[in-house]
């Protein structure tokens, strides 16, 4: 069943690809900022049309990846674990997001280890699924468990195209997930198979179309329209796919989830 969600997003007015920190990024391929803004506004409108609250943080000039709000923090039961980005170019993004959360009355814990928010920390019911291998460190996984008091399940990513956990996996609801098995190490695949024997699995084609960089409210799944195979599998399980085109953001290695921070109070 769907449940109302509270999302935090950031306007892509300063969005650009000025450096390369993942295989998707090519500074020689220009970004159509007007198109990116239209796609982003459509996403916001779709969220609101489905009964969700959407709030915005003001973008900062010179921070082209600030639009990817999910990387800035992870929020569980009103507690905010901020970010410490691996790439020096992105580290300043933490400051405006921390200021936003503090202005809203949240206490923000600054991580001591490299930690990229919901990019690698995915709250999933009884535990937090945590990615490592390219960005967030295992030390940050331990830090998150101590801070939230929630069991953290470490998963190792092995394919650089899926450099963040949220490009290879997302929570459908409090009990199940969708994921691309080959993005993970053999041991991590076994862990996921044990924890989620009824998970929805995606093909590489759907994963490369950013089909797993999706957001679910428990019933509606906001996902890339190019991930047609995954949409069919979700429909067969009783979920309702809601296609939203964020293809301009794929140029930076991001999609729907990357642009969406969920505030769990």
mmCIF file of C-alpha atoms in Angstrom:
data_model
loop_
_atom_site.group_PDB
_atom_site.id
_atom_site.type_symbol
_atom_site.label_atom_id
_atom_site.label_comp_id
_atom_site.label_asym_id
_atom_site.label_seq_id
_atom_site.Cartn_x
_atom_site.Cartn_y
_atom_site.Cartn_z
ATOM 1 C CA UNK A 1 0.000 0.000 0.000
ATOM 2 C CA UNK A 2 1.218 3.531 -0.686
ATOM 3 C CA UNK A 3 2.033 5.881 2.162
ATOM 4 C CA UNK A 4 2.599 9.644 2.091
ATOM 5 C CA UNK A 5 6.266 10.575 1.880
ATOM 6 C CA UNK A 6 8.255 13.728 2.463
ATOM 7 C CA UNK A 7 10.923 14.409 -0.146
ATOM 8 C CA UNK A 8 13.709 16.977 -0.363
ATOM 9 C CA UNK A 9 14.946 18.062 -3.787
ATOM 10 C CA UNK A 10 17.218 20.723 -5.275
ATOM 11 C CA UNK A 11 16.563 22.768 -8.417
ATOM 12 C CA UNK A 12 18.993 21.862 -11.241
ATOM 13 C CA UNK A 13 19.602 25.449 -12.321
ATOM 14 C CA UNK A 14 23.367 24.970 -11.896
ATOM 15 C CA UNK A 15 23.455 21.372 -13.131
ATOM 16 C CA UNK A 16 26.394 20.552 -15.423
ATOM 17 C CA UNK A 17 29.022 17.895 -16.058
ATOM 18 C CA UNK A 18 32.291 19.686 -15.309
ATOM 19 C CA UNK A 19 34.368 16.747 -14.118
ATOM 20 C CA UNK A 20 34.295 12.944 -14.344
ATOM 21 C CA UNK A 21 33.968 10.913 -11.142
ATOM 22 C CA UNK A 22 32.001 7.971 -12.563
ATOM 23 C CA UNK A 23 31.865 6.222 -15.973
ATOM 24 C CA UNK A 24 28.737 8.085 -17.029
ATOM 25 C CA UNK A 25 30.281 11.556 -16.808
ATOM 26 C CA UNK A 26 31.829 13.142 -19.911
ATOM 27 C CA UNK A 27 32.618 16.848 -19.585
ATOM 28 C CA UNK A 28 32.744 17.118 -23.392
ATOM 29 C CA UNK A 29 29.054 16.196 -23.634
ATOM 30 C CA UNK A 30 26.991 19.320 -22.891
ATOM 31 C CA UNK A 31 23.989 19.314 -20.580
ATOM 32 C CA UNK A 32 20.728 20.883 -21.682
ATOM 33 C CA UNK A 33 19.886 22.739 -18.475
ATOM 34 C CA UNK A 34 16.457 23.833 -19.725
ATOM 35 C CA UNK A 35 15.532 20.239 -20.493
ATOM 36 C CA UNK A 36 16.902 19.119 -17.128
ATOM 37 C CA UNK A 37 14.738 21.691 -15.363
ATOM 38 C CA UNK A 38 11.613 20.589 -17.254
ATOM 39 C CA UNK A 39 12.261 16.949 -16.404
ATOM 40 C CA UNK A 40 12.944 17.802 -12.757
ATOM 41 C CA UNK A 41 9.757 19.885 -12.472
ATOM 42 C CA UNK A 42 7.787 17.004 -13.939
ATOM 43 C CA UNK A 43 9.179 14.700 -11.246
ATOM 44 C CA UNK A 44 8.177 17.165 -8.522
ATOM 45 C CA UNK A 45 4.695 17.533 -10.016
ATOM 46 C CA UNK A 46 4.276 13.750 -10.215
ATOM 47 C CA UNK A 47 5.288 13.321 -6.575
ATOM 48 C CA UNK A 48 2.781 15.924 -5.478
ATOM 49 C CA UNK A 49 0.055 14.464 -7.686
ATOM 50 C CA UNK A 50 0.518 11.191 -5.794
ATOM 51 C CA UNK A 51 0.036 12.884 -2.426
ATOM 52 C CA UNK A 52 3.647 13.366 -1.375
ATOM 53 C CA UNK A 53 5.184 16.458 0.222
ATOM 54 C CA UNK A 54 8.097 17.981 -1.695
ATOM 55 C CA UNK A 55 10.436 20.562 -0.225
ATOM 56 C CA UNK A 56 13.399 22.248 -1.854
ATOM 57 C CA UNK A 57 16.858 23.347 -0.844
ATOM 58 C CA UNK A 58 18.299 26.337 -2.679
ATOM 59 C CA UNK A 59 21.020 25.431 -5.211
ATOM 60 C CA UNK A 60 24.461 26.984 -4.882
ATOM 61 C CA UNK A 61 26.431 28.267 -7.889
ATOM 62 C CA UNK A 62 29.541 26.220 -8.557
ATOM 63 C CA UNK A 63 28.045 22.982 -7.197
ATOM 64 C CA UNK A 64 26.737 21.278 -10.352
ATOM 65 C CA UNK A 65 25.919 17.968 -8.633
ATOM 66 C CA UNK A 66 23.949 19.514 -5.780
ATOM 67 C CA UNK A 67 20.771 18.514 -7.627
ATOM 68 C CA UNK A 68 21.466 14.949 -6.462
ATOM 69 C CA UNK A 69 19.862 15.469 -3.070
ATOM 70 C CA UNK A 70 19.946 11.799 -2.079
ATOM 71 C CA UNK A 71 23.714 11.916 -1.654
ATOM 72 C CA UNK A 72 23.606 14.664 0.958
ATOM 73 C CA UNK A 73 22.284 12.674 3.928
ATOM 74 C CA UNK A 74 20.229 9.771 5.167
ATOM 75 C CA UNK A 75 17.320 10.349 7.554
ATOM 76 C CA UNK A 76 15.916 7.639 9.802
ATOM 77 C CA UNK A 77 13.265 8.377 12.442
ATOM 78 C CA UNK A 78 14.114 12.069 12.370
ATOM 79 C CA UNK A 79 17.851 11.542 12.864
ATOM 80 C CA UNK A 80 20.101 12.924 10.143
ATOM 81 C CA UNK A 81 23.462 11.470 9.178
ATOM 82 C CA UNK A 82 25.114 13.951 6.843
ATOM 83 C CA UNK A 83 27.648 13.331 4.117
ATOM 84 C CA UNK A 84 31.377 13.361 3.580
ATOM 85 C CA UNK A 85 31.913 12.982 -0.147
ATOM 86 C CA UNK A 86 34.840 11.088 -1.600
ATOM 87 C CA UNK A 87 35.379 13.557 -4.463
ATOM 88 C CA UNK A 88 36.757 16.940 -3.333
ATOM 89 C CA UNK A 89 34.556 18.621 -5.943
ATOM 90 C CA UNK A 90 31.422 17.507 -4.111
ATOM 91 C CA UNK A 91 32.414 18.032 -0.488
ATOM 92 C CA UNK A 92 31.066 21.620 -0.308
ATOM 93 C CA UNK A 93 27.545 20.289 -1.035
ATOM 94 C CA UNK A 94 27.274 19.045 2.532
ATOM 95 C CA UNK A 95 27.128 22.573 3.958
ATOM 96 C CA UNK A 96 23.880 23.900 2.401
ATOM 97 C CA UNK A 97 22.086 20.622 3.059
ATOM 98 C CA UNK A 98 23.219 20.600 6.681
ATOM 99 C CA UNK A 99 22.004 24.189 7.013
ATOM 100 C CA UNK A 100 18.604 23.234 5.572
ATOM 101 C CA UNK A 101 18.144 20.359 7.999
ATOM 102 C CA UNK A 102 19.195 22.475 10.970
ATOM 103 C CA UNK A 103 16.790 25.245 9.943
ATOM 104 C CA UNK A 104 14.038 22.606 9.927
ATOM 105 C CA UNK A 105 14.885 21.631 13.493
ATOM 106 C CA UNK A 106 16.930 18.495 12.849
ATOM 107 C CA UNK A 107 20.182 17.630 14.551
ATOM 108 C CA UNK A 108 22.780 16.618 11.991
ATOM 109 C CA UNK A 109 25.606 14.208 12.707
ATOM 110 C CA UNK A 110 28.655 14.732 10.520
ATOM 111 C CA UNK A 111 30.265 11.427 9.538
ATOM 112 C CA UNK A 112 33.952 10.901 10.175
ATOM 113 C CA UNK A 113 34.364 8.488 7.261
ATOM 114 C CA UNK A 114 33.478 8.869 3.586
ATOM 115 C CA UNK A 115 29.704 8.551 3.483
ATOM 116 C CA UNK A 116 27.471 9.557 0.577
ATOM 117 C CA UNK A 117 24.024 9.568 2.132
ATOM 118 C CA UNK A 118 21.211 7.623 0.528
ATOM 119 C CA UNK A 119 23.477 7.007 -2.415
ATOM 120 C CA UNK A 120 24.932 4.125 -0.407
ATOM 121 C CA UNK A 121 22.698 3.831 2.674
ATOM 122 C CA UNK A 122 19.246 2.500 1.819
ATOM 123 C CA UNK A 123 16.780 2.166 4.716
ATOM 124 C CA UNK A 124 14.850 -1.026 4.093
ATOM 125 C CA UNK A 125 12.444 -1.938 6.861
ATOM 126 C CA UNK A 126 14.270 -3.656 9.721
ATOM 127 C CA UNK A 127 17.746 -2.697 8.578
ATOM 128 C CA UNK A 128 19.819 -0.370 6.456
ATOM 129 C CA UNK A 129 21.378 -1.819 3.324
ATOM 130 C CA UNK A 130 24.794 -0.233 2.851
ATOM 131 C CA UNK A 131 26.947 -0.167 -0.260
ATOM 132 C CA UNK A 132 30.724 0.022 -0.452
ATOM 133 C CA UNK A 133 33.393 -0.580 -3.046
ATOM 134 C CA UNK A 134 33.502 2.770 -4.830
ATOM 135 C CA UNK A 135 32.374 5.572 -2.510
ATOM 136 C CA UNK A 136 31.086 5.019 1.048
ATOM 137 C CA UNK A 137 33.483 3.102 3.299
ATOM 138 C CA UNK A 138 32.804 0.175 5.623
ATOM 139 C CA UNK A 139 33.842 2.437 8.496
ATOM 140 C CA UNK A 140 30.861 4.639 7.591
ATOM 141 C CA UNK A 141 28.606 1.577 7.749
ATOM 142 C CA UNK A 142 29.705 1.001 11.338
ATOM 143 C CA UNK A 143 29.251 4.687 12.088
ATOM 144 C CA UNK A 144 25.695 4.592 10.693
ATOM 145 C CA UNK A 145 24.809 1.588 12.831
ATOM 146 C CA UNK A 146 26.092 3.264 15.977
ATOM 147 C CA UNK A 147 24.272 6.489 15.151
ATOM 148 C CA UNK A 148 20.898 5.049 14.154
ATOM 149 C CA UNK A 149 20.903 1.914 16.309
ATOM 150 C CA UNK A 150 19.633 -0.018 13.287
ATOM 151 C CA UNK A 151 21.351 -3.146 11.906
ATOM 152 C CA UNK A 152 23.436 -2.272 8.857
ATOM 153 C CA UNK A 153 24.003 -4.878 6.148
ATOM 154 C CA UNK A 154 27.222 -4.243 4.204
ATOM 155 C CA UNK A 155 27.113 -5.026 0.478
ATOM 156 C CA UNK A 156 30.052 -4.805 -1.918
ATOM 157 C CA UNK A 157 29.541 -3.217 -5.343
ATOM 158 C CA UNK A 158 31.835 -4.474 -8.114
ATOM 159 C CA UNK A 159 30.708 -2.752 -11.333
ATOM 160 C CA UNK A 160 31.842 0.887 -11.713
ATOM 161 C CA UNK A 161 28.670 1.742 -13.662
ATOM 162 C CA UNK A 162 26.825 1.038 -10.416
ATOM 163 C CA UNK A 163 29.085 3.084 -8.189
ATOM 164 C CA UNK A 164 26.362 3.859 -5.621
ATOM 165 C CA UNK A 165 24.008 1.342 -4.069
ATOM 166 C CA UNK A 166 21.010 3.360 -5.241
ATOM 167 C CA UNK A 167 21.949 2.725 -8.865
ATOM 168 C CA UNK A 168 21.726 -1.048 -8.329
ATOM 169 C CA UNK A 169 18.993 -1.483 -5.697
ATOM 170 C CA UNK A 170 15.961 0.221 -4.196
ATOM 171 C CA UNK A 171 13.437 -0.608 -1.485
ATOM 172 C CA UNK A 172 9.976 -1.410 -2.777
ATOM 173 C CA UNK A 173 8.476 -1.296 0.711
ATOM 174 C CA UNK A 174 9.443 -2.340 4.223
ATOM 175 C CA UNK A 175 9.693 -5.999 3.237
ATOM 176 C CA UNK A 176 11.091 -6.255 -0.275
ATOM 177 C CA UNK A 177 13.530 -4.763 -2.777
ATOM 178 C CA UNK A 178 14.394 -4.677 -6.464
ATOM 179 C CA UNK A 179 18.026 -5.074 -7.510
ATOM 180 C CA UNK A 180 20.517 -6.066 -10.203
ATOM 181 C CA UNK A 181 22.450 -9.087 -8.855
ATOM 182 C CA UNK A 182 25.535 -8.756 -11.065
ATOM 183 C CA UNK A 183 26.321 -5.329 -9.596
ATOM 184 C CA UNK A 184 27.345 -7.100 -6.366
ATOM 185 C CA UNK A 185 30.128 -9.389 -5.225
ATOM 186 C CA UNK A 186 29.269 -13.121 -4.989
ATOM 187 C CA UNK A 187 28.984 -12.988 -1.213
ATOM 188 C CA UNK A 188 26.747 -9.930 -1.321
ATOM 189 C CA UNK A 189 24.495 -11.635 -3.872
ATOM 190 C CA UNK A 190 24.110 -14.542 -1.467
ATOM 191 C CA UNK A 191 23.232 -12.180 1.369
ATOM 192 C CA UNK A 192 20.560 -10.463 -0.714
ATOM 193 C CA UNK A 193 19.132 -13.797 -1.857
ATOM 194 C CA UNK A 194 18.833 -14.926 1.781
ATOM 195 C CA UNK A 195 17.300 -11.675 2.998
ATOM 196 C CA UNK A 196 14.977 -11.179 0.039
ATOM 197 C CA UNK A 197 14.065 -14.515 -1.588
ATOM 198 C CA UNK A 198 11.114 -12.850 -3.334
ATOM 199 C CA UNK A 199 12.987 -9.776 -4.575
ATOM 200 C CA UNK A 200 12.337 -8.341 -8.009
ATOM 201 C CA UNK A 201 15.502 -8.716 -10.058
ATOM 202 C CA UNK A 202 16.474 -6.554 -13.007
ATOM 203 C CA UNK A 203 18.426 -7.240 -16.174
ATOM 204 C CA UNK A 204 21.553 -5.314 -17.033
ATOM 205 C CA UNK A 205 19.614 -3.517 -19.754
ATOM 206 C CA UNK A 206 17.101 -2.167 -17.252
ATOM 207 C CA UNK A 207 19.822 -1.370 -14.734
ATOM 208 C CA UNK A 208 21.814 0.577 -17.327
ATOM 209 C CA UNK A 209 18.626 2.512 -18.093
ATOM 210 C CA UNK A 210 18.648 3.681 -14.434
ATOM 211 C CA UNK A 211 15.641 1.486 -13.718
ATOM 212 C CA UNK A 212 16.955 0.776 -10.218
ATOM 213 C CA UNK A 213 17.560 4.424 -9.421
ATOM 214 C CA UNK A 214 13.880 4.533 -8.543
ATOM 215 C CA UNK A 215 11.615 5.687 -5.740
ATOM 216 C CA UNK A 216 8.730 3.656 -4.317
ATOM 217 C CA UNK A 217 5.985 4.809 -1.962
ATOM 218 C CA UNK A 218 5.032 1.217 -1.236
ATOM 219 C CA UNK A 219 2.809 0.844 -4.289
ATOM 220 C CA UNK A 220 3.710 3.438 -6.921
ATOM 221 C CA UNK A 221 7.220 3.074 -8.328
ATOM 222 C CA UNK A 222 8.598 6.173 -9.997
ATOM 223 C CA UNK A 223 11.094 4.850 -12.522
ATOM 224 C CA UNK A 224 12.837 5.432 -15.824
ATOM 225 C CA UNK A 225 10.512 4.862 -18.801
ATOM 226 C CA UNK A 226 13.303 2.967 -20.573
ATOM 227 C CA UNK A 227 13.275 0.202 -17.942
ATOM 228 C CA UNK A 228 10.390 -1.615 -19.605
ATOM 229 C CA UNK A 229 11.309 -5.125 -18.481
ATOM 230 C CA UNK A 230 11.525 -4.059 -14.859
ATOM 231 C CA UNK A 231 8.218 -2.202 -15.143
ATOM 232 C CA UNK A 232 6.567 -5.402 -16.365
ATOM 233 C CA UNK A 233 8.006 -7.401 -13.458
ATOM 234 C CA UNK A 234 6.814 -4.800 -10.968
ATOM 235 C CA UNK A 235 3.339 -4.785 -12.475
ATOM 236 C CA UNK A 236 3.179 -8.563 -12.179
ATOM 237 C CA UNK A 237 3.935 -8.201 -8.459
ATOM 238 C CA UNK A 238 1.129 -5.702 -7.917
ATOM 239 C CA UNK A 239 3.142 -2.469 -7.963
ATOM 240 C CA UNK A 240 2.180 0.437 -10.187
ATOM 241 C CA UNK A 241 5.052 1.789 -12.315
ATOM 242 C CA UNK A 242 4.980 5.549 -12.864
ATOM 243 C CA UNK A 243 7.434 6.410 -15.663
ATOM 244 C CA UNK A 244 9.255 9.734 -15.279
ATOM 245 C CA UNK A 245 11.945 10.732 -17.781
ATOM 246 C CA UNK A 246 15.077 12.111 -16.134
ATOM 247 C CA UNK A 247 17.380 11.142 -18.992
ATOM 248 C CA UNK A 248 19.301 14.418 -18.970
ATOM 249 C CA UNK A 249 20.591 13.556 -15.499
ATOM 250 C CA UNK A 250 21.922 10.225 -16.739
ATOM 251 C CA UNK A 251 24.801 12.213 -18.247
ATOM 252 C CA UNK A 252 26.084 12.678 -14.691
ATOM 253 C CA UNK A 253 25.248 9.148 -13.556
ATOM 254 C CA UNK A 254 22.015 10.072 -11.798
ATOM 255 C CA UNK A 255 18.288 9.569 -12.058
ATOM 256 C CA UNK A 256 15.073 9.750 -10.089
ATOM 257 C CA UNK A 257 16.390 8.503 -6.753
ATOM 258 C CA UNK A 258 19.590 10.516 -6.973
ATOM 259 C CA UNK A 259 17.426 13.630 -7.178
ATOM 260 C CA UNK A 260 15.257 12.616 -4.214
ATOM 261 C CA UNK A 261 16.114 12.662 -0.522
ATOM 262 C CA UNK A 262 13.474 11.010 1.671
ATOM 263 C CA UNK A 263 12.911 12.581 5.070
ATOM 264 C CA UNK A 264 11.798 9.835 7.453
ATOM 265 C CA UNK A 265 10.547 11.501 10.628
#
